[in-house]
Coordinates of C-alpha atoms in Angstrom, one line a residue:
M1 CA 0.0 0.0 0.0
K2 CA 1.4 3.4 -1.1
T3 CA 0.3 7.0 -1.0
N4 CA 0.5 9.6 -3.6
Q5 CA 0.2 13.2 -2.2
R6 CA -0.6 16.2 -4.3
N7 CA -2.2 19.5 -3.2
N8 CA -2.3 18.2 0.4
V9 CA -4.6 15.3 -0.6
V10 CA -3.4 11.8 0.2
H11 CA -4.6 9.2 -2.3
I12 CA -4.2 5.5 -1.3
A13 CA -3.3 3.1 -4.0
N14 CA -2.4 -0.6 -3.9
I15 CA 0.9 -0.8 -5.8
H16 CA 2.8 -4.1 -6.0
E17 CA 6.4 -3.9 -4.6
T18 CA 7.8 -4.9 -8.0
A19 CA 6.0 -2.2 -10.0
V20 CA 8.0 0.8 -11.1
V21 CA 5.9 4.0 -10.8
H22 CA 7.5 7.4 -11.5
S23 CA 7.4 9.8 -8.6
D24 CA 5.7 12.4 -10.8
A25 CA 2.9 10.1 -12.1
E26 CA -0.5 11.0 -10.8
I27 CA -2.2 7.9 -9.3
G28 CA -5.8 8.3 -8.1
K29 CA -7.6 6.8 -5.1
D30 CA -8.0 3.0 -5.0
V31 CA -5.9 2.3 -8.1
E32 CA -4.3 -1.2 -8.2
I33 CA -1.0 -1.7 -10.0
G34 CA 0.2 -5.3 -10.5
P35 CA 3.6 -6.9 -10.5
Y36 CA 6.3 -5.6 -12.7
S37 CA 4.1 -2.9 -14.3
V38 CA 5.8 0.3 -15.3
I39 CA 4.1 3.7 -15.1
G40 CA 5.8 6.7 -16.7
E41 CA 6.5 10.3 -15.6
N42 CA 3.6 12.0 -17.4
V43 CA 0.9 9.4 -16.8
K44 CA -2.4 10.2 -14.9
I45 CA -4.6 7.3 -13.7
G46 CA -8.1 7.9 -12.4
E47 CA -9.5 6.4 -9.3
G48 CA -10.6 2.8 -9.1
T49 CA -8.6 1.7 -12.2
E50 CA -7.0 -1.8 -12.0
I51 CA -3.7 -2.4 -13.8
G52 CA -2.6 -6.0 -14.1
A53 CA 0.9 -7.5 -14.3
H54 CA 3.6 -6.5 -16.8
V55 CA 1.6 -3.5 -18.1
V56 CA 3.5 -0.5 -19.5
I57 CA 1.9 3.0 -19.5
D58 CA 4.0 5.8 -20.7
G59 CA 4.0 9.2 -22.5
W60 CA 1.5 11.9 -21.9
T61 CA -1.3 9.5 -21.1
E62 CA -4.4 10.1 -19.1
I63 CA -6.7 7.2 -18.1
G64 CA -10.0 7.9 -16.4
K65 CA -11.9 6.1 -13.6
N66 CA -12.7 2.4 -13.1
N67 CA -10.8 1.0 -16.1
K68 CA -9.3 -2.5 -16.2
L69 CA -6.1 -3.1 -18.0
F70 CA -4.9 -6.8 -18.2
T71 CA -1.5 -8.4 -18.4
G72 CA 1.0 -7.1 -21.0
A73 CA -1.0 -4.1 -22.3
S74 CA 1.2 -1.4 -23.7
I75 CA -0.4 2.0 -23.5
G76 CA 0.7 5.5 -24.6
L77 CA 4.0 4.6 -26.3
E78 CA 5.3 6.5 -29.3
P79 CA 3.4 6.1 -32.5
Q80 CA 4.8 3.9 -35.3
D81 CA 4.9 6.8 -37.7
L82 CA 8.1 7.8 -39.5
K83 CA 7.0 11.4 -39.4
Y84 CA 7.0 11.4 -35.6
H85 CA 10.2 12.9 -34.1
G86 CA 9.6 12.8 -30.3
E87 CA 7.2 15.8 -30.0
E88 CA 4.8 15.9 -27.1
S89 CA 1.6 14.0 -28.0
Y90 CA -1.3 12.5 -26.1
L91 CA -3.4 9.6 -25.3
T92 CA -6.7 10.1 -23.5
I93 CA -8.8 7.2 -22.3
G94 CA -12.2 7.7 -20.6
D95 CA -14.0 5.7 -17.9
D96 CA -15.1 2.1 -17.4
N97 CA -13.1 0.6 -20.3
T98 CA -11.8 -3.0 -20.4
I99 CA -8.4 -3.4 -22.1
R100 CA -7.5 -7.0 -22.4
E101 CA -4.1 -8.9 -22.6
Y102 CA -1.4 -7.4 -24.9
V103 CA -3.5 -4.6 -26.3
T104 CA -1.4 -1.8 -27.8
I105 CA -2.6 1.9 -28.0
H106 CA -0.3 4.6 -29.3
R107 CA -0.2 8.4 -28.8
G108 CA -1.0 10.9 -31.5
T109 CA 1.0 12.7 -34.1
E110 CA 1.3 16.3 -35.4
E111 CA -0.7 15.5 -38.5
G112 CA -3.6 14.1 -36.5
G113 CA -3.9 16.8 -33.9
R114 CA -1.4 15.0 -31.5
E115 CA -4.1 13.0 -29.7
T116 CA -5.4 9.5 -29.7
K117 CA -8.7 9.3 -27.9
I118 CA -10.9 6.5 -26.5
G119 CA -14.2 7.1 -24.9
N120 CA -16.1 5.2 -22.2
D121 CA -17.4 1.6 -21.7
N122 CA -15.4 0.1 -24.5
L123 CA -14.1 -3.5 -24.7
L124 CA -10.8 -4.1 -26.5
M125 CA -10.1 -7.8 -26.5
A126 CA -6.7 -9.4 -26.5
Y127 CA -4.0 -8.4 -29.0
C128 CA -6.0 -5.4 -30.4
H129 CA -3.9 -2.5 -31.8
V130 CA -5.1 1.1 -31.8
A131 CA -2.6 3.2 -33.8
H132 CA -1.9 7.0 -33.6
D133 CA -4.6 9.6 -33.8
C134 CA -7.5 7.1 -33.7
Q135 CA -10.7 8.4 -32.2
L136 CA -13.0 5.9 -30.6
G137 CA -16.4 6.7 -29.1
D138 CA -18.4 4.8 -26.4
N139 CA -19.7 1.2 -26.0
I140 CA -17.5 -0.2 -28.8
I141 CA -16.5 -3.9 -28.9
M142 CA -13.3 -4.8 -30.7
S143 CA -12.8 -8.6 -30.7
N144 CA -9.4 -10.3 -30.6
A145 CA -6.6 -9.1 -32.8
V146 CA -8.4 -6.2 -34.5
N147 CA -5.9 -3.9 -36.0
L148 CA -6.6 -0.2 -36.5
A149 CA -4.2 1.9 -38.7
G150 CA -3.8 5.6 -38.0
H151 CA -6.4 8.3 -38.0
I152 CA -9.4 5.9 -37.8
M153 CA -12.7 7.0 -36.3
I154 CA -15.1 4.5 -34.8
E155 CA -18.5 5.8 -33.6
D156 CA -20.5 4.7 -30.6
S157 CA -21.7 1.1 -30.2
A158 CA -19.9 -0.3 -33.3
V159 CA -18.8 -3.9 -33.2
I160 CA -15.6 -5.0 -34.9
S161 CA -15.1 -8.8 -35.1
G162 CA -11.8 -10.6 -34.7
L163 CA -8.8 -10.6 -36.9
T164 CA -10.1 -7.5 -38.8
G165 CA -7.8 -5.0 -40.4
I166 CA -8.9 -1.4 -41.0
H167 CA -7.2 1.0 -43.4
Q168 CA -6.0 4.4 -42.2
F169 CA -8.5 7.3 -42.2
V170 CA -11.5 4.9 -42.5
R171 CA -14.6 5.7 -40.4
I172 CA -16.9 3.1 -38.9
G173 CA -20.4 4.4 -38.2
K174 CA -22.6 4.2 -35.2
M175 CA -24.0 0.7 -34.4
A176 CA -22.3 -0.8 -37.5
M177 CA -20.8 -4.3 -37.4
V178 CA -17.8 -5.6 -39.2
G179 CA -17.6 -9.4 -39.7
A180 CA -14.5 -11.4 -38.7
H181 CA -11.4 -11.6 -40.9
S182 CA -12.5 -8.5 -42.9
K183 CA -10.3 -6.0 -44.7
V184 CA -11.9 -2.6 -44.5
V185 CA -10.7 0.0 -46.9
K186 CA -13.7 2.3 -47.2
D187 CA -16.1 3.9 -44.7
V188 CA -18.8 1.8 -43.1
P189 CA -22.1 3.8 -42.7
P190 CA -24.0 3.7 -39.5
Y191 CA -26.3 0.7 -38.8
I192 CA -24.8 -1.4 -41.6
L193 CA -23.3 -4.9 -41.5
V194 CA -20.2 -5.5 -43.7
D195 CA -18.0 -8.6 -44.1
G196 CA -15.3 -9.9 -46.4
H197 CA -11.9 -9.2 -48.0
P198 CA -12.4 -6.4 -49.0
A199 CA -15.4 -5.8 -46.9
T200 CA -18.8 -5.5 -48.7
V201 CA -22.3 -4.7 -47.4
N202 CA -24.3 -7.7 -46.2
G203 CA -27.4 -5.8 -44.9
I204 CA -28.5 -3.9 -41.8
N205 CA -27.2 -4.7 -38.4
V206 CA -30.6 -5.6 -37.1
I207 CA -29.5 -7.3 -33.9
G208 CA -27.3 -4.3 -33.0
L209 CA -30.2 -1.9 -33.6
R210 CA -32.4 -4.0 -31.3
R211 CA -29.8 -4.3 -28.6
N212 CA -29.3 -0.5 -28.7
G213 CA -33.0 0.1 -28.2
I214 CA -33.9 1.4 -31.7
T215 CA -37.7 1.2 -32.0
P216 CA -39.4 -0.9 -34.7
E217 CA -40.7 2.3 -36.4
L218 CA -37.2 3.8 -36.6
R219 CA -35.8 0.4 -37.8
K220 CA -38.3 0.6 -40.6
E221 CA -37.0 4.0 -41.6
I222 CA -33.4 2.8 -41.5
K223 CA -34.4 -0.1 -43.7
T224 CA -35.9 2.3 -46.3
A225 CA -32.8 4.4 -46.2
Y226 CA -30.7 1.2 -46.8
K227 CA -32.9 0.3 -49.8
Y228 CA -32.4 3.8 -51.4
L229 CA -28.6 3.5 -50.9
Y230 CA -28.0 -0.1 -51.8
R231 CA -31.0 -1.6 -53.5
S232 CA -32.0 1.0 -56.0
S233 CA -30.5 2.4 -59.2
L234 CA -29.7 5.7 -57.4
N235 CA -26.2 7.0 -57.0
I236 CA -25.0 8.1 -53.6
S237 CA -25.9 11.8 -54.1
Q238 CA -29.4 10.9 -55.4
A239 CA -30.0 8.5 -52.6
I240 CA -29.1 11.1 -50.0
E241 CA -31.5 13.6 -51.7
K242 CA -34.3 11.0 -51.7
M243 CA -33.7 10.1 -48.0
D244 CA -33.7 13.8 -47.1
Q245 CA -37.0 14.4 -48.9
E246 CA -39.0 11.3 -48.0
L247 CA -37.8 9.9 -44.6
D248 CA -39.1 11.2 -41.3
S249 CA -36.6 13.4 -39.5
S250 CA -34.9 11.8 -36.5
P251 CA -31.5 12.1 -34.9
E252 CA -30.6 8.6 -36.3
I253 CA -31.6 9.4 -39.9
E254 CA -29.9 12.9 -39.7
H255 CA -26.7 11.2 -38.5
F256 CA -26.9 8.7 -41.3
L257 CA -27.2 11.5 -43.9
R258 CA -24.4 13.5 -42.3
F259 CA -22.1 10.5 -42.3
L260 CA -22.7 9.9 -46.0
R261 CA -22.2 13.6 -46.9
N262 CA -18.9 13.6 -45.1
A263 CA -17.5 10.4 -46.5
Q264 CA -13.9 11.0 -47.8
R265 CA -12.8 7.5 -48.8
G266 CA -16.1 6.4 -50.3
I267 CA -18.4 3.9 -48.6
C268 CA -18.5 0.1 -48.6
R269 CA -20.8 -1.2 -51.3

């Protein structure tokens, strides 16, 4: 049991005697740090977070409350980008995330705004990799050995199945699902199910919509939007125009349209 005193407040943390924790690291109340883990100088760890054995957390990394990091995770190290030359860059992780064995998450680069960011309530299973400047939302599931290249954005409640590789700058939309062993080189619109090498569209992620509380009426609207986009003779611009004119306005449909309008790499077809 050790204490970390800052601003006249004593925080009690359970730090194993073999762990190496820099004296300037900020360790919150009730944090647990396991055997042989290494915590760097500029790291901040929020209260209630559990860090397993042989975990390395370094760089300008801030981790929120009640996270769980398992054996061998490597968090906040330098990005694997040849344009990176040691400049200060950041990794920010929110609350209540589970980061399993041997996950790697790297800090940002100058080109990407210097920050990699992960939200709340995410599950990153063993051997996942999150490269520099990725932006992850909340309630995301990444199954074993998912690999994200740099500058990827994954929106809330998306599911990425195991052994999937995602190309740099790709966006994965809200409540979308990517099947196992997929190669994703274009944006995946919200609510859509894709699979394959390269990934192609297989339908709507109906199970995901139900699990996230989307009503039957709204699911019907999303199905109509899907038909305009993928099952008609309309091009993408025409499909967007038809959705905008004919579908009932809702936050979900508006988000779908906004995603399509902002697609930079094209969308999976």
